[in-house]
Tab-separated table of C-alpha atoms and ligand atoms in Angstrom:
chain	number	residue	atom	x	y	z
A	1	MET	CA	-1.358	11.424	19.578
A	2	ILE	CA	0.230	11.044	23.022
A	3	ALA	CA	2.424	13.829	24.437
A	4	SER	CA	5.769	11.986	24.042
A	5	ASP	CA	4.996	11.279	20.375
A	6	ARG	CA	4.207	14.949	19.845
A	7	VAL	CA	7.509	15.986	21.419
A	8	ARG	CA	9.400	13.385	19.378
A	9	ARG	CA	7.805	14.604	16.149
A	10	SER	CA	8.522	18.196	16.988
A	11	LEU	CA	12.177	17.417	17.800
A	12	ARG	CA	12.484	15.445	14.603
A	13	ARG	CA	11.044	18.300	12.542
A	14	THR	CA	13.458	20.751	14.175
A	15	ALA	CA	16.421	18.426	13.634
A	16	LEU	CA	15.525	17.956	9.957
A	17	THR	CA	15.076	21.716	9.431
A	18	VAL	CA	18.485	22.405	10.994
A	19	LEU	CA	20.148	19.598	9.003
A	20	LYS	CA	18.635	20.877	5.773
A	21	GLY	CA	19.679	24.454	6.569
A	22	CYS	CA	23.306	23.531	7.231
A	23	GLY	CA	23.701	21.546	4.008
A	24	ALA	CA	23.575	18.026	5.497
A	25	PHE	CA	20.719	16.970	3.160
A	26	HIS	CA	22.864	17.778	0.152
A	27	LEU	CA	25.944	16.141	1.665
A	28	VAL	CA	24.225	12.798	2.312
A	29	LYS	CA	22.229	12.875	-0.938
A	30	SER	CA	25.416	13.266	-2.993
A	31	SER	CA	27.514	10.808	-0.983
A	32	ASP	CA	28.923	7.460	-2.078
A	33	TRP	CA	27.077	5.991	0.905
A	34	ARG	CA	23.738	7.037	-0.648
A	35	ARG	CA	24.794	5.959	-4.158
A	36	GLN	CA	25.106	2.391	-2.887
A	37	ARG	CA	21.528	2.459	-1.601
A	38	LEU	CA	18.038	2.342	-3.048
A	39	THR	CA	14.917	3.911	-1.538
A	40	ILE	CA	11.898	1.837	-2.563
A	41	VAL	CA	8.817	3.957	-1.912
A	42	CYS	CA	5.506	2.221	-1.176
A	43	TYR	CA	2.044	3.655	-1.720
A	44	HIS	CA	-1.360	2.052	-1.368
A	45	GLY	CA	-3.831	4.568	-2.706
A	46	ILE	CA	-4.281	8.167	-3.800
A	47	SER	CA	-7.713	9.385	-2.657
A	48	LEU	CA	-10.611	9.645	-5.063
A	49	GLU	CA	-12.521	11.535	-2.354
A	50	ASP	CA	-11.894	11.397	1.400
A	51	GLU	CA	-10.108	8.042	1.788
A	52	ASN	CA	-6.997	9.761	3.238
A	53	GLU	CA	-9.126	11.119	6.102
A	54	TRP	CA	-10.485	7.639	6.736
A	55	ARG	CA	-7.176	5.729	6.514
A	56	PRO	CA	-4.286	8.230	6.580
A	57	PHE	CA	-1.729	5.411	6.631
A	58	LEU	CA	-3.177	3.748	3.523
A	59	TYR	CA	-4.193	6.743	1.415
A	60	ILE	CA	-2.691	10.112	0.649
A	61	GLY	CA	-4.336	13.018	-1.156
A	62	PRO	CA	-3.482	13.780	-4.816
A	63	ASP	CA	-1.895	17.165	-3.962
A	64	GLN	CA	0.397	15.581	-1.389
A	65	PHE	CA	1.356	12.888	-3.906
A	66	GLU	CA	2.204	15.541	-6.484
A	67	ARG	CA	4.420	17.329	-3.958
A	68	ARG	CA	6.344	14.071	-3.418
A	69	LEU	CA	6.884	13.686	-7.163
A	70	GLU	CA	8.046	17.303	-7.335
A	71	ILE	CA	10.600	16.606	-4.559
A	72	LEU	CA	11.961	13.719	-6.634
A	73	ARG	CA	12.130	15.817	-9.806
A	74	ARG	CA	13.680	18.900	-8.216
A	75	GLY	CA	16.176	16.798	-6.278
A	76	ASN	CA	17.388	15.085	-9.481
A	77	TYR	CA	16.616	11.643	-8.110
A	78	SER	CA	17.163	8.682	-10.426
A	79	VAL	CA	13.695	7.094	-10.446
A	80	LEU	CA	14.249	3.619	-11.862
A	81	ALA	CA	11.967	0.735	-12.806
A	82	LEU	CA	11.996	-1.766	-9.930
A	83	GLY	CA	13.584	-4.634	-11.920
A	84	GLU	CA	16.407	-2.436	-13.232
A	85	ALA	CA	16.937	-0.844	-9.823
A	86	LEU	CA	17.348	-4.242	-8.144
A	87	GLU	CA	19.710	-5.596	-10.808
A	88	ARG	CA	21.886	-2.508	-10.482
A	89	LEU	CA	21.708	-2.552	-6.653
A	90	TYR	CA	23.196	-6.046	-6.530
A	91	ARG	CA	25.762	-5.218	-9.264
A	92	ASN	CA	26.806	-2.136	-7.257
A	93	ASP	CA	26.021	-0.063	-10.322
A	94	LEU	CA	23.272	2.289	-9.104
A	95	PRO	CA	23.191	5.839	-10.418
A	96	PRO	CA	23.242	8.628	-7.793
A	97	ARG	CA	20.109	9.090	-5.644
A	98	SER	CA	18.227	5.959	-6.774
A	99	VAL	CA	14.536	5.566	-6.027
A	100	ALA	CA	11.928	3.020	-7.149
A	101	ILE	CA	8.186	3.681	-6.796
A	102	THR	CA	5.755	0.863	-5.956
A	103	PHE	CA	1.991	0.694	-5.351
A	104	ASP	CA	0.337	-2.141	-3.438
A	105	ASP	CA	-3.012	-3.731	-4.334
A	106	GLY	CA	-3.934	-2.006	-7.626
A	107	THR	CA	-7.033	-0.073	-6.596
A	108	TYR	CA	-8.905	1.956	-9.216
A	109	ASP	CA	-7.541	5.206	-7.807
A	110	PHE	CA	-4.123	4.169	-9.176
A	111	TYR	CA	-5.617	4.287	-12.668
A	112	ARG	CA	-7.454	7.534	-12.087
A	113	GLN	CA	-5.208	9.525	-9.706
A	114	ALA	CA	-1.693	8.100	-9.497
A	115	TYR	CA	-0.808	6.975	-13.002
A	116	PRO	CA	-1.653	10.235	-14.840
A	117	ARG	CA	0.613	12.124	-12.422
A	118	LEU	CA	3.447	9.599	-12.671
A	119	LYS	CA	3.187	9.780	-16.443
A	120	GLN	CA	3.381	13.554	-16.375
A	121	PHE	CA	6.635	13.316	-14.387
A	122	GLY	CA	7.931	10.473	-16.567
A	123	PHE	CA	8.511	8.143	-13.600
A	124	PRO	CA	8.305	4.332	-13.973
A	125	VAL	CA	6.191	2.406	-11.470
A	126	THR	CA	5.496	-1.122	-10.277
A	127	VAL	CA	2.018	-2.167	-9.111
A	128	TYR	CA	1.755	-5.256	-6.917
A	129	LEU	CA	-1.652	-6.470	-8.017
A	130	THR	CA	-3.980	-8.635	-5.958
A	131	THR	CA	-6.349	-10.238	-8.425
A	132	TYR	CA	-9.458	-11.685	-6.723
A	133	TYR	CA	-11.318	-8.380	-6.500
A	134	SER	CA	-9.950	-7.249	-9.870
A	135	ASP	CA	-11.949	-10.063	-11.460
A	136	LEU	CA	-14.983	-9.700	-9.180
A	137	GLN	CA	-15.412	-5.957	-9.687
A	138	CYS	CA	-17.139	-4.931	-6.507
A	139	PRO	CA	-15.714	-3.057	-3.512
A	140	VAL	CA	-13.325	-4.994	-1.258
A	141	PHE	CA	-15.732	-6.230	1.444
A	142	HIS	CA	-13.632	-5.597	4.566
A	143	LEU	CA	-12.532	-2.178	3.424
A	144	ILE	CA	-15.904	-0.891	2.248
A	145	GLY	CA	-17.349	-2.089	5.576
A	146	TYR	CA	-14.767	-0.113	7.586
A	147	TYR	CA	-15.246	2.866	5.276
A	148	MET	CA	-19.038	2.956	5.560
A	149	LEU	CA	-19.005	2.662	9.369
A	150	TRP	CA	-16.469	5.519	9.413
A	151	LYS	CA	-18.820	7.558	7.221
A	152	ALA	CA	-21.556	6.929	9.821
A	153	ARG	CA	-19.273	7.633	12.812
A	154	GLU	CA	-21.403	10.496	14.157
A	155	ARG	CA	-24.615	8.479	14.298
A	156	GLY	CA	-24.417	7.091	17.840
A	157	THR	CA	-24.767	3.337	18.340
A	158	MET	CA	-26.002	0.640	16.010
A	159	ASP	CA	-27.225	-2.934	16.262
A	160	LEU	CA	-25.392	-5.062	13.688
A	161	ALA	CA	-26.678	-8.464	14.849
A	162	GLU	CA	-28.615	-9.062	11.626
A	163	PHE	CA	-25.246	-9.071	9.793
A	164	GLY	CA	-23.600	-11.371	12.346
A	165	GLY	CA	-22.005	-8.427	14.136
A	166	PRO	CA	-22.271	-7.106	17.723
A	167	ARG	CA	-25.474	-5.541	19.090
A	168	ASN	CA	-24.319	-2.178	20.388
A	169	VAL	CA	-21.579	-0.748	18.241
A	170	MET	CA	-20.438	2.749	19.190
A	171	LEU	CA	-19.826	4.143	15.738
A	172	ALA	CA	-17.568	6.918	17.069
A	173	SER	CA	-15.059	4.276	18.233
A	174	LEU	CA	-12.514	3.161	15.629
A	175	GLU	CA	-11.819	0.032	17.650
A	176	GLN	CA	-15.497	-0.944	17.842
A	177	ARG	CA	-16.036	-0.256	14.134
A	178	GLN	CA	-13.117	-2.490	13.192
A	179	LYS	CA	-14.133	-5.245	15.604
A	180	ALA	CA	-17.675	-5.189	14.235
A	181	ILE	CA	-16.576	-5.567	10.604
A	182	ASP	CA	-14.003	-8.230	11.507
A	183	GLN	CA	-16.741	-10.199	13.268
A	184	ILE	CA	-19.159	-9.788	10.338
A	185	ALA	CA	-16.458	-10.930	7.906
A	186	GLN	CA	-15.639	-13.949	10.063
A	187	VAL	CA	-19.282	-15.000	10.195
A	188	ALA	CA	-19.597	-14.491	6.417
A	189	ALA	CA	-16.491	-16.647	5.859
A	190	ALA	CA	-17.786	-19.357	8.209
A	191	GLN	CA	-21.044	-19.402	6.254
A	192	GLY	CA	-19.058	-19.757	3.045
A	193	LEU	CA	-20.547	-16.639	1.446
A	194	THR	CA	-19.269	-15.898	-2.040
A	195	GLY	CA	-17.800	-12.514	-3.010
A	196	LEU	CA	-21.100	-11.525	-4.622
A	197	GLN	CA	-23.100	-12.554	-1.566
A	198	LYS	CA	-20.783	-10.477	0.609
A	199	ASN	CA	-21.289	-7.579	-1.774
A	200	ALA	CA	-25.065	-7.916	-1.368
A	201	MET	CA	-24.538	-7.823	2.404
A	202	ALA	CA	-22.438	-4.650	2.060
A	203	ALA	CA	-25.308	-3.099	0.081
A	204	ARG	CA	-27.759	-4.013	2.875
A	205	LEU	CA	-25.409	-2.540	5.476
A	206	ALA	CA	-25.221	0.668	3.411
A	207	GLN	CA	-29.007	0.832	3.360
A	208	ARG	CA	-29.131	0.556	7.166
A	209	LEU	CA	-26.576	3.376	7.366
A	210	ASN	CA	-28.459	5.562	4.853
A	211	ILE	CA	-25.504	5.454	2.493
A	212	ASP	CA	-26.075	5.293	-1.255
A	213	TYR	CA	-24.171	2.087	-2.075
A	214	GLN	CA	-24.716	2.406	-5.820
A	215	GLU	CA	-23.059	5.794	-5.732
A	216	LEU	CA	-20.008	4.373	-3.909
A	217	VAL	CA	-19.864	1.539	-6.431
A	218	SER	CA	-20.136	3.873	-9.411
A	219	LYS	CA	-17.307	6.039	-8.044
A	220	ARG	CA	-15.206	2.855	-7.790
A	221	ILE	CA	-14.137	3.658	-4.228
A	222	LEU	CA	-12.169	0.712	-2.752
A	223	GLN	CA	-12.466	-1.287	-5.939
A	224	LEU	CA	-9.581	-2.755	-7.897
A	225	MET	CA	-8.689	-1.991	-11.490
A	226	THR	CA	-10.457	-4.189	-14.013
A	227	PRO	CA	-8.369	-6.610	-16.112
A	228	GLU	CA	-8.995	-4.235	-19.078
A	229	GLU	CA	-7.599	-1.266	-17.143
A	230	VAL	CA	-4.592	-3.349	-16.123
A	231	LYS	CA	-4.037	-4.279	-19.749
A	232	GLU	CA	-4.288	-0.652	-20.841
A	233	LEU	CA	-1.734	0.541	-18.280
A	234	ALA	CA	0.608	-2.385	-18.968
A	235	ALA	CA	0.635	-1.287	-22.630
A	236	GLU	CA	1.732	2.156	-21.390
A	237	GLY	CA	4.656	0.578	-19.519
A	238	VAL	CA	3.284	0.079	-15.993
A	239	ASP	CA	4.946	-2.983	-14.441
A	240	PHE	CA	2.454	-5.365	-12.755
A	241	GLN	CA	3.809	-7.842	-10.227
A	242	LEU	CA	2.688	-10.347	-7.574
A	243	HIS	CA	0.723	-9.669	-4.366
A	244	THR	CA	-1.226	-12.983	-3.962
A	245	HIS	CA	-4.624	-13.671	-5.514
A	246	ARG	CA	-6.711	-13.123	-2.381
A	247	HIS	CA	-4.412	-10.800	-0.434
A	248	ARG	CA	-3.363	-13.410	2.080
A	249	THR	CA	-0.399	-15.560	3.003
A	250	PRO	CA	-1.603	-18.962	4.272
A	251	LEU	CA	0.709	-20.735	6.703
A	252	GLU	CA	0.437	-24.006	4.794
A	253	GLU	CA	2.975	-24.295	1.985
A	254	ALA	CA	0.618	-25.710	-0.658
A	255	LEU	CA	-1.974	-22.973	-0.065
A	256	PHE	CA	0.663	-20.239	0.060
A	257	ARG	CA	2.147	-21.387	-3.246
A	258	LYS	CA	-1.316	-21.669	-4.788
A	259	GLU	CA	-1.889	-17.980	-3.926
A	260	ILE	CA	1.241	-17.095	-5.916
A	261	ARG	CA	0.323	-19.328	-8.851
A	262	ASP	CA	-3.304	-18.113	-8.999
A	263	ASN	CA	-2.126	-14.503	-8.798
A	264	ARG	CA	0.428	-15.046	-11.577
A	265	GLU	CA	-2.098	-16.801	-13.797
A	266	HIS	CA	-4.712	-14.039	-13.374
A	267	ILE	CA	-2.179	-11.265	-14.079
A	268	ALA	CA	-1.009	-13.166	-17.174
A	269	ARG	CA	-4.536	-12.895	-18.619
A	270	SER	CA	-3.949	-9.120	-19.006
A	271	VAL	CA	-0.170	-8.705	-19.036
A	272	SER	CA	2.623	-10.599	-20.766
A	273	GLY	CA	6.137	-11.105	-19.379
A	274	ASP	CA	7.610	-12.716	-16.281
A	275	LYS	CA	6.086	-12.013	-12.883
A	276	THR	CA	8.932	-12.614	-10.457
A	277	HIS	CA	8.681	-9.685	-8.029
A	278	PHE	CA	6.455	-9.999	-4.974
A	279	CYS	CA	5.186	-7.863	-2.117
A	280	TYR	CA	4.009	-9.373	1.196
A	281	PRO	CA	0.298	-8.556	1.783
A	282	SER	CA	-0.028	-6.323	4.859
A	283	GLY	CA	3.776	-6.472	5.149
A	284	ALA	CA	3.535	-9.774	7.057
A	285	TYR	CA	6.314	-12.323	6.519
A	286	ARG	CA	7.715	-15.433	8.172
A	287	PRO	CA	11.037	-17.253	7.597
A	288	GLU	CA	9.427	-20.186	5.748
A	289	PHE	CA	7.822	-17.852	3.182
A	290	LEU	CA	11.244	-17.131	1.663
A	291	GLU	CA	11.792	-20.766	0.677
A	292	TRP	CA	8.285	-21.068	-0.742
A	293	LEU	CA	8.698	-17.875	-2.772
A	294	ALA	CA	12.041	-19.051	-4.150
A	295	ALA	CA	10.438	-22.377	-5.118
A	296	GLU	CA	7.849	-20.406	-7.128
A	297	GLY	CA	10.600	-18.549	-9.013
A	298	VAL	CA	10.175	-15.257	-7.143
A	299	VAL	CA	13.417	-13.247	-7.215
A	300	SER	CA	12.502	-10.245	-5.057
A	301	ALA	CA	10.022	-9.546	-2.279
A	302	THR	CA	9.338	-6.250	-0.516
A	303	THR	CA	8.196	-5.667	3.061
A	304	CYS	CA	6.767	-2.615	4.824
A	305	ASP	CA	9.816	-2.286	7.115
A	306	THR	CA	11.280	1.177	6.753
A	307	ALA	CA	14.888	1.406	5.574
A	308	LEU	CA	16.991	1.926	2.461
A	309	ALA	CA	17.942	-1.248	0.569
A	310	THR	CA	21.619	-2.146	0.107
A	311	ALA	CA	23.486	-4.874	-1.793
A	312	LYS	CA	23.549	-6.766	1.518
A	313	SER	CA	19.735	-6.743	1.848
A	314	ASN	CA	18.125	-10.155	1.433
A	315	PRO	CA	16.372	-9.837	-1.979
A	316	LEU	CA	13.326	-11.584	-0.483
A	317	LEU	CA	13.138	-9.117	2.440
A	318	LEU	CA	13.629	-5.728	0.824
A	319	PRO	CA	12.672	-2.764	3.022
A	320	ARG	CA	10.582	0.156	1.740
A	321	LEU	CA	9.485	3.591	2.788
A	322	VAL	CA	5.707	3.411	3.295
A	323	ASP	CA	4.571	6.933	2.472
A	324	THR	CA	1.530	8.113	4.433
A	325	THR	CA	-0.572	11.243	4.967
A	326	GLY	CA	1.153	11.755	8.330
A	327	ARG	CA	4.628	12.161	6.808
A	328	SER	CA	5.647	15.731	6.130
A	329	ASP	CA	7.372	16.654	2.869
A	330	LEU	CA	10.555	17.236	4.878
A	331	GLU	CA	10.361	13.741	6.348
A	332	PHE	CA	9.721	12.214	2.923
A	333	GLU	CA	12.724	14.101	1.563
A	334	SER	CA	14.861	12.843	4.461
A	335	TRP	CA	14.055	9.242	3.496
A	336	VAL	CA	14.795	9.638	-0.195
A	337	ASN	CA	18.032	11.526	0.426
A	338	GLY	CA	19.110	9.067	3.163
A	339	ILE	CA	19.406	11.395	6.186
A	340	ALA	CA	16.540	9.622	7.973
A	341	HIS	CA	18.625	6.443	8.136
A	342	PHE	CA	20.845	8.156	10.697
A	343	LEU	CA	17.910	9.420	12.761
A	344	SER	CA	15.694	6.332	12.945
A	345	SER	CA	15.770	3.263	15.151
A	346	GLY	CA	14.709	-0.171	13.947
A	347	ARG	CA	11.961	-0.306	16.561
A	348	LYS	CA	10.392	2.898	15.318
A	349	ALA	CA	10.737	1.833	11.698
A	350	GLN	CA	8.749	-1.359	12.225
A	351	LYS	CA	5.841	0.656	13.608
A	352	ALA	CA	5.480	2.752	10.493
A	353	TYR	CA	2.832	0.532	8.963
A	354	VAL	CA	-0.172	-1.217	10.385
A	355	GLY	CA	-1.803	-3.396	7.776
A	356	ARG	CA	-4.929	-5.446	7.635
A	357	PRO	CA	-5.938	-8.161	5.210
A	358	SER	CA	-8.265	-6.853	2.561
A	359	SER	CA	-10.271	-9.845	1.426
B	1	LIG	ZN1	-1.803	-5.092	-0.072
């Protein structure tokens, strides 16, 4: 972290501590201003093992997640199902302190780590499910590649030419690890490798790195929930919604709309009911996407831009709070109670999330 960021964080922490101490948290939380707003919280994954050390902006640890849920319970927040929350937002009929909880992607750790905790607190949840890897049932190629190179980060340099990657990859460098996997994935795509062929390549890469791939697979790290698991959780009341079939948003209308239709059709194999809520993969959106989504009957779409939603928010560009390992409990609290709105700039908010495609 560079020095100015450290100073900014430290000032922010001090400001929040002072504001909490003088009663400003309570004042904003109980205000009419806050009652007219909805904080939509976004998570990606809750670690099965060490994923939060590998990708702190994608994963948080189970203890940290539990502390967030405790903040919501103790603060008497109204945690609403996403559909209800949005209807009431636009009717100007929200209860005090409204929050909706969403998870992107639908990785297995949601089933194992997140859902049992949400159930214990009695909080509803929406999962934006990407379906290609849910059907395939092997680790997401890009992600398991990044993860395994991170695991091997103390092993000097490596020649990845046999996989279509660079020759001298310095494993200690995050940038070089990512570039190497991106290059390998590009070559695999150009060769038209199937998901299973890419999985076999990931197993070979693991072997070169002395990583037990079967063990990673059996732990279900960076795998999606199976259609059976989705069905089981849907029966318990988990709301499954759209996130594209292959976690991508093509720039050509027909392909973009096919992603939505394929995703909807695959979810419908496990879950009944309308699928009309959408989340942009990697938070990436363009103006033309809104028209295409509307044409596919999508009524809401969430981004990764940090802000509270209001009745004036475009329903196809709803902001969220992306919760990450780096956010302190105090900072999380300041976003759900609304104080953070007065302390943040739009420029800073946009930087909160850095996403990458996952297929
Ligand atoms: Zn995603």
